[in-house]
Amino acid sequence: MPGLAIRHIKPLIGSEVIADPDELVAGHHASELRALVVARGVVVLRDLAITLEQQRAITATLGPIRSDGGEELQKVTIDPAVSPEYAAYFANTLFWH
């Protein structure tokens, strides 16, 4: 298992992680990723060639997946046709993030 490659984006917040998608899905790095999220607040995994199911599996290794009561996860989008609640919320956070 090669492990994680971690690059801090800013001095106090945000880290980019490079890892094998199969290792992430299997949860091999879950404790390291959880600790990194707690310590750095934001973790970025760029350009992973994974399916939505693999993304959910990786997320589930970090802790329980929560939704707003439905079976589907909320899509992160500004398109109100896809996710009206998130699109409305995003408009209020655009300049904060």
Coordinates of N, CA, C and O in Angstrom, one line a residue:
M1 N 0.8 -1.2 0.0 CA 0.0 0.0 0.0 C 0.9 1.2 0.0 O 1.6 1.5 1.0
P2 N 0.9 2.0 -1.1 CA 1.8 3.2 -1.2 C 1.5 4.3 -0.2 O 2.4 5.0 0.1
G3 N 0.3 4.4 0.3 CA 0.0 5.5 1.2 C -0.5 6.7 0.5 O -0.9 6.7 -0.7
L4 N -0.6 7.8 1.3 CA -1.2 9.1 0.8 C 0.0 10.0 0.4 O 0.9 10.1 1.2
A5 N -0.2 10.8 -0.6 CA 0.6 12.0 -0.9 C -0.2 13.2 -0.5 O -1.3 13.3 -0.9
I6 N 0.3 14.0 0.4 CA -0.4 15.1 1.0 C 0.3 16.4 0.7 O 1.5 16.5 0.9
R7 N -0.4 17.4 0.1 CA 0.2 18.7 -0.1 C -0.7 19.7 0.6 O -1.9 19.8 0.2
H8 N -0.2 20.5 1.5 CA -1.0 21.6 2.1 C -1.2 22.7 1.2 O -0.2 23.2 0.6
I9 N -2.4 23.1 1.0 CA -2.8 24.2 0.0 C -2.5 25.6 0.6 O -1.9 26.4 0.0
K10 N -2.8 25.8 1.9 CA -2.6 27.0 2.6 C -1.9 26.7 3.9 O -2.0 25.5 4.4
P11 N -1.3 27.6 4.6 CA -0.6 27.3 5.8 C -1.5 26.6 6.9 O -1.0 25.7 7.6
L12 N -2.7 27.1 7.0 CA -3.6 26.6 8.1 C -4.8 25.8 7.7 O -5.4 25.2 8.6
I13 N -5.1 25.8 6.4 CA -6.3 25.1 6.0 C -6.2 24.5 4.6 O -5.5 25.1 3.8
G14 N -6.8 23.4 4.4 CA -6.8 22.8 3.1 C -5.6 22.0 2.8 O -4.5 22.4 2.9
S15 N -5.9 20.7 2.4 CA -4.8 19.8 1.9 C -5.3 19.1 0.7 O -6.5 18.7 0.6
E16 N -4.4 18.9 -0.3 CA -4.7 18.1 -1.4 C -4.1 16.7 -1.2 O -3.0 16.5 -0.7
V17 N -4.9 15.7 -1.5 CA -4.5 14.3 -1.3 C -4.5 13.5 -2.6 O -5.4 13.7 -3.4
I18 N -3.4 12.8 -2.8 CA -3.3 11.9 -3.9 C -3.2 10.5 -3.4 O -2.3 10.2 -2.6
A19 N -4.0 9.6 -3.9 CA -4.0 8.2 -3.4 C -4.7 7.4 -4.5 O -5.4 7.8 -5.4
D20 N -4.4 6.1 -4.4 CA -5.0 5.1 -5.3 C -6.5 5.0 -5.0 O -6.9 4.8 -3.8
P21 N -7.4 5.2 -6.0 CA -8.8 5.1 -5.7 C -9.3 3.8 -5.1 O -10.2 3.8 -4.2
D22 N -8.7 2.7 -5.5 CA -9.1 1.4 -4.9 C -8.8 1.3 -3.4 O -9.5 0.7 -2.7
E23 N -7.6 1.9 -3.0 CA -7.3 2.0 -1.6 C -8.2 2.8 -0.8 O -8.6 2.5 0.3
L24 N -8.7 4.0 -1.5 CA -9.6 4.8 -0.8 C -11.0 4.1 -0.6 O -11.6 4.2 0.5
V25 N -11.4 3.5 -1.7 CA -12.7 2.7 -1.6 C -12.6 1.7 -0.5 O -13.6 1.4 0.2
A26 N -11.5 1.0 -0.4 CA -11.4 -0.1 0.6 C -11.2 0.4 2.0 O -11.2 -0.3 3.0
G27 N -11.0 1.7 2.1 CA -10.9 2.3 3.5 C -9.5 2.2 4.1 O -9.3 2.5 5.3
H28 N -8.5 1.9 3.3 CA -7.1 1.8 3.8 C -6.6 3.1 4.4 O -5.7 3.0 5.3
H29 N -7.1 4.2 4.0 CA -6.6 5.5 4.5 C -7.6 6.3 5.3 O -7.4 7.5 5.5
A30 N -8.7 5.6 5.7 CA -9.8 6.3 6.3 C -9.4 7.1 7.6 O -9.7 8.2 7.8
S31 N -8.6 6.4 8.5 CA -8.2 7.1 9.7 C -7.3 8.3 9.4 O -7.5 9.4 10.0
E32 N -6.4 8.2 8.4 CA -5.6 9.3 8.1 C -6.4 10.5 7.5 O -6.2 11.6 7.8
L33 N -7.4 10.1 6.6 CA -8.2 11.1 6.0 C -9.1 11.8 7.0 O -9.2 13.1 7.0
R34 N -9.7 11.1 7.9 CA -10.5 11.7 9.0 C -9.6 12.7 9.8 O -10.1 13.8 10.1
A35 N -8.4 12.3 10.2 CA -7.6 13.1 11.0 C -7.2 14.4 10.2 O -7.1 15.5 10.7
L36 N -7.0 14.2 8.9 CA -6.6 15.3 8.0 C -7.8 16.3 7.9 O -7.6 17.6 8.0
V37 N -9.0 15.8 7.8 CA -10.2 16.7 7.7 C -10.3 17.5 9.0 O -10.6 18.7 9.0
V38 N -10.1 16.8 10.2 CA -10.2 17.5 11.5 C -9.1 18.6 11.6 O -9.4 19.7 12.0
A39 N -7.9 18.2 11.2 CA -6.8 19.1 11.4 C -6.8 20.3 10.4 O -6.4 21.4 10.7
R40 N -7.2 20.0 9.1 CA -7.1 21.0 8.1 C -8.4 21.6 7.5 O -8.4 22.6 6.8
G41 N -9.5 21.0 7.9 CA -10.8 21.5 7.6 C -11.3 21.2 6.2 O -12.5 21.0 6.0
V42 N -10.4 21.2 5.2 CA -10.8 20.9 3.8 C -9.8 19.9 3.2 O -8.6 20.1 3.3
V43 N -10.3 18.9 2.6 CA -9.5 17.9 1.9 C -9.9 17.8 0.4 O -11.1 17.7 0.2
V44 N -9.0 18.0 -0.5 CA -9.3 17.9 -1.9 C -8.7 16.7 -2.5 O -7.5 16.4 -2.3
L45 N -9.5 15.9 -3.3 CA -9.0 14.8 -4.0 C -9.3 15.1 -5.5 O -10.4 14.9 -5.9
R46 N -8.3 15.6 -6.2 CA -8.6 16.1 -7.6 C -8.5 14.9 -8.6 O -7.7 14.0 -8.4
D47 N -9.3 15.1 -9.6 CA -9.2 14.2 -10.8 C -9.2 12.7 -10.6 O -8.5 12.0 -11.2
L48 N -10.0 12.3 -9.6 CA -10.2 10.9 -9.4 C -11.1 10.3 -10.5 O -12.2 10.8 -10.6
A49 N -10.7 9.3 -11.2 CA -11.6 8.7 -12.2 C -12.4 7.6 -11.5 O -12.1 6.4 -11.5
I50 N -13.4 8.1 -10.8 CA -14.3 7.2 -10.0 C -15.7 7.4 -10.3 O -16.1 8.4 -10.8
T51 N -16.5 6.3 -10.0 CA -18.0 6.4 -10.2 C -18.6 7.1 -9.0 O -18.0 7.2 -8.0
L52 N -19.9 7.4 -9.1 CA -20.6 8.0 -8.0 C -20.7 7.0 -6.9 O -20.6 7.3 -5.7
E53 N -20.8 5.7 -7.2 CA -20.9 4.6 -6.1 C -19.5 4.6 -5.4 O -19.5 4.4 -4.2
Q54 N -18.4 4.7 -6.2 CA -17.1 4.7 -5.5 C -16.9 5.9 -4.6 O -16.4 5.8 -3.5
Q55 N -17.4 7.1 -5.1 CA -17.4 8.3 -4.3 C -18.1 8.1 -3.0 O -17.6 8.4 -1.9
R56 N -19.3 7.5 -3.1 CA -20.1 7.2 -1.9 C -19.4 6.2 -0.9 O -19.4 6.4 0.3
A57 N -18.7 5.2 -1.5 CA -18.0 4.2 -0.7 C -16.8 4.9 0.0 O -16.6 4.6 1.2
I58 N -16.1 5.8 -0.7 CA -15.0 6.5 0.0 C -15.5 7.3 1.1 O -15.0 7.3 2.2
T59 N -16.6 8.1 0.8 CA -17.2 8.9 1.9 C -17.6 8.1 3.1 O -17.4 8.5 4.2
A60 N -18.2 6.9 2.8 CA -18.7 6.1 3.9 C -17.6 5.6 4.8 O -17.8 5.2 6.0
T61 N -16.3 5.5 4.3 CA -15.2 5.1 5.1 C -14.9 6.1 6.1 O -14.2 5.8 7.1
L62 N -15.3 7.4 5.9 CA -15.0 8.5 6.8 C -16.0 8.6 7.9 O -15.7 9.3 8.9
G63 N -17.2 8.0 7.8 CA -18.2 8.1 8.8 C -19.6 7.9 8.1 O -19.6 7.8 6.9
P64 N -20.6 7.9 8.9 CA -22.0 7.7 8.3 C -22.3 8.8 7.3 O -22.0 10.0 7.5
I65 N -22.9 8.4 6.2 CA -23.4 9.4 5.2 C -24.8 9.8 5.6 O -25.7 9.0 5.9
R66 N -25.0 11.1 5.7 CA -26.2 11.7 6.1 C -26.9 12.4 4.9 O -26.2 13.0 4.1
S67 N -28.2 12.2 4.9 CA -28.9 12.9 3.8 C -30.1 13.6 4.5 O -30.3 13.5 5.7
D68 N -30.9 14.3 3.7 CA -32.0 15.1 4.3 C -33.2 14.2 4.4 O -34.4 14.6 4.2
G69 N -33.0 12.9 4.7 CA -34.2 12.0 4.9 C -34.5 11.1 3.7 O -35.1 10.1 3.8
G70 N -34.0 11.5 2.5 CA -34.3 10.7 1.3 C -33.1 9.7 1.1 O -32.2 9.6 1.8
E71 N -33.3 8.9 0.1 CA -32.3 7.9 -0.2 C -31.1 8.5 -1.0 O -30.0 8.1 -0.9
E72 N -31.4 9.5 -1.8 CA -30.4 10.2 -2.6 C -29.6 11.2 -1.8 O -30.2 11.9 -0.9
L73 N -28.4 11.4 -2.1 CA -27.6 12.5 -1.5 C -27.9 13.8 -2.3 O -28.2 13.7 -3.5
Q74 N -27.7 14.9 -1.6 CA -28.0 16.1 -2.3 C -26.8 16.5 -3.2 O -25.7 16.3 -2.9
K75 N -27.1 16.9 -4.4 CA -26.1 17.2 -5.4 C -25.6 18.6 -5.2 O -26.4 19.5 -4.9
V76 N -24.3 18.8 -5.2 CA -23.7 20.1 -5.1 C -23.7 20.8 -6.4 O -22.9 20.4 -7.3
T77 N -24.6 21.7 -6.6 CA -24.8 22.4 -7.9 C -25.5 23.7 -7.7 O -26.2 23.9 -6.8
I78 N -25.2 24.6 -8.7 CA -26.0 25.9 -8.6 C -27.2 25.8 -9.6 O -27.9 26.8 -9.7
D79 N -27.4 24.7 -10.2 CA -28.5 24.5 -11.1 C -29.8 24.2 -10.3 O -29.9 23.1 -9.8
P80 N -30.8 25.1 -10.2 CA -32.0 24.9 -9.4 C -32.8 23.7 -10.0 O -33.6 23.2 -9.2
A81 N -32.7 23.4 -11.2 CA -33.4 22.2 -11.8 C -32.9 20.9 -11.2 O -33.7 19.9 -11.1
V82 N -31.7 20.9 -10.8 CA -31.1 19.6 -10.3 C -31.2 19.6 -8.8 O -31.6 18.5 -8.2
S83 N -31.0 20.7 -8.1 CA -31.0 20.7 -6.6 C -31.5 22.1 -6.2 O -30.6 22.9 -5.9
P84 N -32.8 22.4 -6.1 CA -33.2 23.7 -5.8 C -32.8 24.2 -4.4 O -32.5 25.4 -4.3
E85 N -32.8 23.3 -3.4 CA -32.4 23.7 -2.1 C -30.9 24.1 -2.1 O -30.6 25.1 -1.5
Y86 N -30.1 23.3 -2.7 CA -28.7 23.7 -2.6 C -28.4 24.9 -3.5 O -27.6 25.8 -3.1
A87 N -29.0 25.1 -4.6 CA -28.8 26.2 -5.5 C -29.1 27.5 -4.7 O -28.4 28.5 -4.8
A88 N -30.2 27.5 -4.0 CA -30.6 28.7 -3.2 C -29.6 28.9 -2.1 O -29.3 30.1 -1.8
Y89 N -29.2 27.9 -1.4 CA -28.2 28.0 -0.3 C -26.9 28.5 -0.9 O -26.2 29.4 -0.3
F90 N -26.4 28.0 -2.0 CA -25.1 28.3 -2.6 C -25.1 29.8 -2.9 O -24.0 30.5 -2.7
A91 N -26.2 30.4 -3.4 CA -26.2 31.8 -3.7 C -25.8 32.7 -2.5 O -25.2 33.7 -2.6
N92 N -26.2 32.2 -1.3 CA -25.9 32.9 -0.1 C -24.5 32.7 0.5 O -24.0 33.4 1.3
T93 N -23.8 31.7 -0.1 CA -22.4 31.4 0.4 C -21.3 31.7 -0.6 O -20.2 31.4 -0.3
L94 N -21.7 32.2 -1.8 CA -20.8 32.4 -2.9 C -19.6 33.1 -2.5 O -18.4 32.7 -2.8
F95 N -19.7 34.2 -1.8 CA -18.6 35.1 -1.4 C -17.9 34.6 -0.1 O -16.8 35.1 0.2
W96 N -18.6 33.8 0.6 CA -18.0 33.3 1.9 C -16.9 32.3 1.6 O -15.8 32.3 2.2
H97 N -17.1 31.4 0.7 CA -16.2 30.3 0.4 C -15.1 30.9 -0.5 O -14.1 30.4 -0.7

